Coordinates of N, CA and C in Angstrom, one line a residue:
X1 N -36.8 101.3 -14.8 CA -35.9 100.1 -14.7 C -36.5 99.2 -14.0
X2 N -36.4 97.9 -14.4 CA -36.6 96.9 -13.8 C -35.6 96.4 -12.6
X3 N -35.8 95.8 -11.6 CA -34.7 95.4 -10.9 C -34.2 94.2 -11.0
X4 N -32.8 93.6 -11.0 CA -32.5 92.7 -11.3 C -33.2 91.5 -10.3
X5 N -33.4 90.3 -11.1 CA -34.0 89.5 -10.2 C -32.6 88.5 -9.3
X6 N -33.1 88.6 -8.2 CA -32.2 88.1 -7.1 C -32.5 86.9 -6.9
X7 N -31.3 85.7 -7.2 CA -31.6 84.3 -7.3 C -31.0 84.0 -5.8
X8 N -31.8 83.2 -5.1 CA -31.2 82.6 -3.6 C -29.7 82.0 -4.0
X9 N -28.6 82.3 -2.8 CA -27.6 81.5 -3.1 C -27.9 80.0 -2.9
X10 N -27.0 79.2 -3.8 CA -26.7 77.9 -3.6 C -26.9 77.3 -2.0
X11 N -27.4 76.4 -1.9 CA -27.5 75.7 -0.5 C -25.9 75.0 -0.5
X12 N -25.8 75.1 0.7 CA -24.3 74.7 0.9 C -24.6 73.4 1.4
X13 N -23.9 72.4 1.4 CA -24.2 71.1 1.6 C -23.1 70.9 2.8
X14 N -23.5 71.1 4.0 CA -22.8 71.2 5.2 C -22.3 69.6 5.7
X15 N -21.7 68.9 5.8 CA -21.4 67.5 6.3 C -22.5 67.4 7.7
X16 N -22.8 66.3 8.0 CA -23.4 66.1 9.0 C -22.3 65.3 10.4
X17 N -22.0 66.6 11.3 CA -20.8 65.9 12.0 C -20.9 64.7 12.8
X18 N -22.4 64.1 13.2 CA -22.4 62.9 13.7 C -22.1 61.8 12.5
X19 N -22.6 61.8 11.4 CA -22.2 60.8 10.1 C -20.7 60.9 10.1
X20 N -19.8 62.0 10.2 CA -18.6 62.3 9.8 C -17.4 61.2 11.1
X21 N -18.1 61.7 12.1 CA -17.4 60.7 13.3 C -17.6 59.4 13.2
X22 N -18.8 58.9 12.6 CA -19.2 57.5 12.7 C -18.3 57.0 11.5
X23 N -18.1 57.7 10.5 CA -17.4 56.9 9.3 C -15.7 56.9 9.6
X24 N -15.4 58.1 10.6 CA -14.1 58.5 10.7 C -13.6 56.9 11.8
X25 N -14.6 56.7 12.6 CA -14.4 55.6 13.6 C -14.5 54.4 13.0
X26 N -15.2 54.1 12.1 CA -15.4 53.0 11.5 C -13.9 53.1 10.5
X27 N -13.4 53.8 10.1 CA -12.0 53.7 9.2 C -11.1 53.5 10.1
X28 N -11.0 53.9 11.2 CA -9.8 53.8 12.2 C -9.9 52.4 12.7
X29 N -11.1 51.8 12.9 CA -11.6 50.3 13.4 C -10.8 49.3 12.3
X30 N -10.9 49.5 11.2 CA -11.0 48.9 10.2 C -9.4 48.9 9.7
X31 N -8.7 50.0 9.9 CA -7.2 50.2 10.0 C -6.5 49.3 11.1
X32 N -7.1 49.4 12.0 CA -6.2 48.7 13.3 C -6.6 47.3 13.2
X33 N -8.0 46.7 12.9 CA -7.9 45.5 12.4 C -7.5 44.9 11.3
X34 N -7.0 45.8 10.4 CA -6.2 45.3 9.2 C -4.8 45.0 9.8
X35 N -4.6 46.3 10.5 CA -2.6 46.2 11.0 C -2.6 44.9 11.8
X36 N -3.4 44.6 12.7 CA -3.4 43.4 13.6 C -3.5 42.2 12.8
X37 N -4.4 41.9 11.6 CA -4.3 41.3 11.2 C -2.8 40.8 10.3
X38 N -2.4 42.0 9.8 CA -1.5 41.8 8.8 C 0.2 41.3 10.1
X39 N 0.0 42.0 11.0 CA 1.0 41.6 11.7 C 1.0 39.8 12.3
X40 N -0.5 39.4 12.4 CA -0.6 37.7 12.6 C -0.2 37.2 11.5
X41 N -0.2 37.6 10.7 CA 0.1 36.9 9.3 C 1.7 36.7 9.3
X42 N 1.9 38.0 9.3 CA 3.7 37.9 9.3 C 4.4 36.8 10.3
X43 N 3.7 37.1 11.2 CA 4.2 36.3 12.6 C 3.9 34.7 12.2
X44 N 2.8 34.2 11.7 CA 2.8 33.1 11.5 C 3.8 32.5 10.4
X45 N 3.9 33.5 9.3 CA 5.2 33.2 8.0 C 6.2 33.1 9.1
X46 N 6.6 33.7 9.9 CA 8.2 33.6 10.3 C 8.3 32.4 11.1
X47 N 7.2 32.1 12.0 CA 7.4 30.8 12.8 C 7.2 29.7 11.7
X48 N 6.4 29.6 11.0 CA 6.2 28.5 10.0 C 7.9 28.1 9.1
X49 N 8.2 29.2 8.8 CA 9.7 29.4 8.1 C 10.8 28.9 9.2
X50 N 10.5 29.5 10.4 CA 11.4 28.9 11.5 C 11.5 27.3 11.7
X51 N 10.1 26.8 11.8 CA 10.4 25.7 12.2 C 10.5 24.6 10.9
X52 N 10.3 25.3 9.9 CA 10.6 24.2 8.4 C 12.1 24.2 8.1
X53 N 12.9 25.4 8.8 CA 14.3 25.4 8.6 C 14.9 24.8 9.5
X54 N 14.4 24.7 11.1 CA 15.3 23.7 11.7 C 14.8 22.5 12.1
X55 N 13.6 22.3 10.9 CA 13.2 20.7 11.3 C 14.3 19.5 10.7
X56 N 14.8 18.5 11.5 CA 15.8 17.6 11.1 C 16.3 16.8 12.3
X57 N 17.4 15.9 12.0 CA 17.5 14.9 12.8 C 18.9 15.5 13.7
X58 N 18.7 15.2 14.8 CA 20.2 15.7 15.8 C 20.8 14.7 16.3
X59 N 22.1 14.7 15.8 CA 23.1 13.5 16.6 C 23.6 13.9 17.8
X60 N 23.7 13.0 18.8 CA 24.0 13.1 20.2 C 25.4 12.2 20.1
X61 N 26.3 12.6 20.8 CA 27.7 11.9 21.2 C 27.4 11.0 22.4
X62 N 26.4 10.5 22.4 CA 26.3 9.5 23.6 C 27.0 8.1 23.4
X63 N 27.1 7.3 24.4 CA 27.6 6.0 24.1 C 26.5 5.0 24.1
X64 N 27.2 4.0 23.1 CA 26.2 3.0 22.6 C 25.9 2.2 23.6
X65 N 24.6 2.1 23.5 CA 23.7 1.3 24.4 C 23.5 1.6 25.6
X66 N 23.7 2.8 25.9 CA 23.2 3.4 27.0 C 21.5 3.8 27.0
X67 N 21.2 3.7 25.7 CA 19.8 3.8 26.2 C 18.7 3.0 27.1
X68 N 19.4 1.8 27.0 CA 18.7 1.0 27.9 C 19.0 0.8 29.3
X69 N 20.1 1.5 29.7 CA 20.5 1.6 31.0 C 19.6 2.1 32.2
X70 N 19.6 1.3 33.4 CA 18.6 1.4 34.4 C 18.5 2.9 35.2
X71 N 19.9 3.5 34.7 CA 20.2 4.9 35.4 C 21.3 5.7 34.7
X72 N 21.5 6.8 35.0 CA 22.5 7.4 34.4 C 23.9 6.6 35.0
X73 N 23.9 6.5 36.1 CA 25.3 5.9 36.8 C 25.4 4.6 36.2
X74 N 24.5 3.9 35.7 CA 24.9 2.6 35.1 C 25.2 2.6 34.0
X75 N 24.5 3.8 33.2 CA 25.3 3.9 31.9 C 26.7 4.7 31.8
X76 N 27.0 5.4 32.5 CA 28.1 5.9 32.8 C 29.3 5.0 33.1
X77 N 29.1 3.7 34.1 CA 29.8 2.9 34.4 C 30.3 2.0 33.3
X78 N 29.4 1.7 32.6 CA 29.6 0.9 31.4 C 30.3 1.4 30.2
X79 N 30.5 2.7 30.0 CA 31.2 3.4 28.8 C 32.7 3.2 29.1
X80 N 32.9 2.7 28.1 CA 34.3 2.1 28.0 C 35.4 3.7 28.1
X81 N 35.0 4.6 27.6 CA 35.7 5.7 27.5 C 35.8 6.4 28.9
X82 N 35.2 6.1 29.7 CA 35.0 6.6 31.2 C 35.5 5.4 32.1
X83 N 36.2 4.5 31.6 CA 36.6 3.1 32.8 C 38.0 3.7 33.4
X84 N 38.8 4.6 32.7 CA 39.9 5.1 33.3 C 39.3 6.7 34.3
X85 N 38.4 6.6 34.5 CA 38.3 7.8 35.0 C 38.7 8.0 36.6
X86 N 38.9 6.6 37.3 CA 39.3 6.6 38.6 C 38.6 6.0 39.6
X87 N 38.6 6.6 40.6 CA 37.8 5.9 41.7 C 36.2 6.3 41.5
X88 N 35.4 4.9 41.7 CA 34.0 5.2 41.4 C 33.4 5.2 43.1
X89 N 34.0 5.4 44.0 CA 33.5 5.9 45.3 C 33.1 7.3 45.6
X90 N 33.7 8.0 44.8 CA 33.5 9.6 44.7 C 32.9 9.9 43.3
X91 N 31.8 10.2 43.6 CA 30.6 10.4 42.6 C 30.5 12.0 42.5
X92 N 30.5 12.6 41.2 CA 30.2 14.0 41.3 C 28.9 14.3 40.5
X93 N 28.2 15.0 40.8 CA 27.0 15.2 39.9 C 26.9 16.5 39.2
X94 N 26.6 16.8 38.3 CA 26.4 18.2 37.5 C 25.3 18.4 37.3
X95 N 24.6 19.6 37.5 CA 23.4 19.9 37.2 C 23.4 21.3 36.2

């Protein structure tokens, strides 16, 4: 009787531990960079949307002709709505 021919076991392809860590680090770095870029694009979109929606002309209720006054006191003294305000010797300033 002849003995059966023994074939060597197939070689196992073991991953190189150094290579797998390098690939994993590159994947993690790429994921972090992608996440940061996505957040920045979203913030840019939200800022542009906010600026576009809030762009416009704002009207104030200031007395006519007060933009050429020398000071705030002179502008208020010439305002006809405030002529009945009372004594001009007492001044109050609101900050």
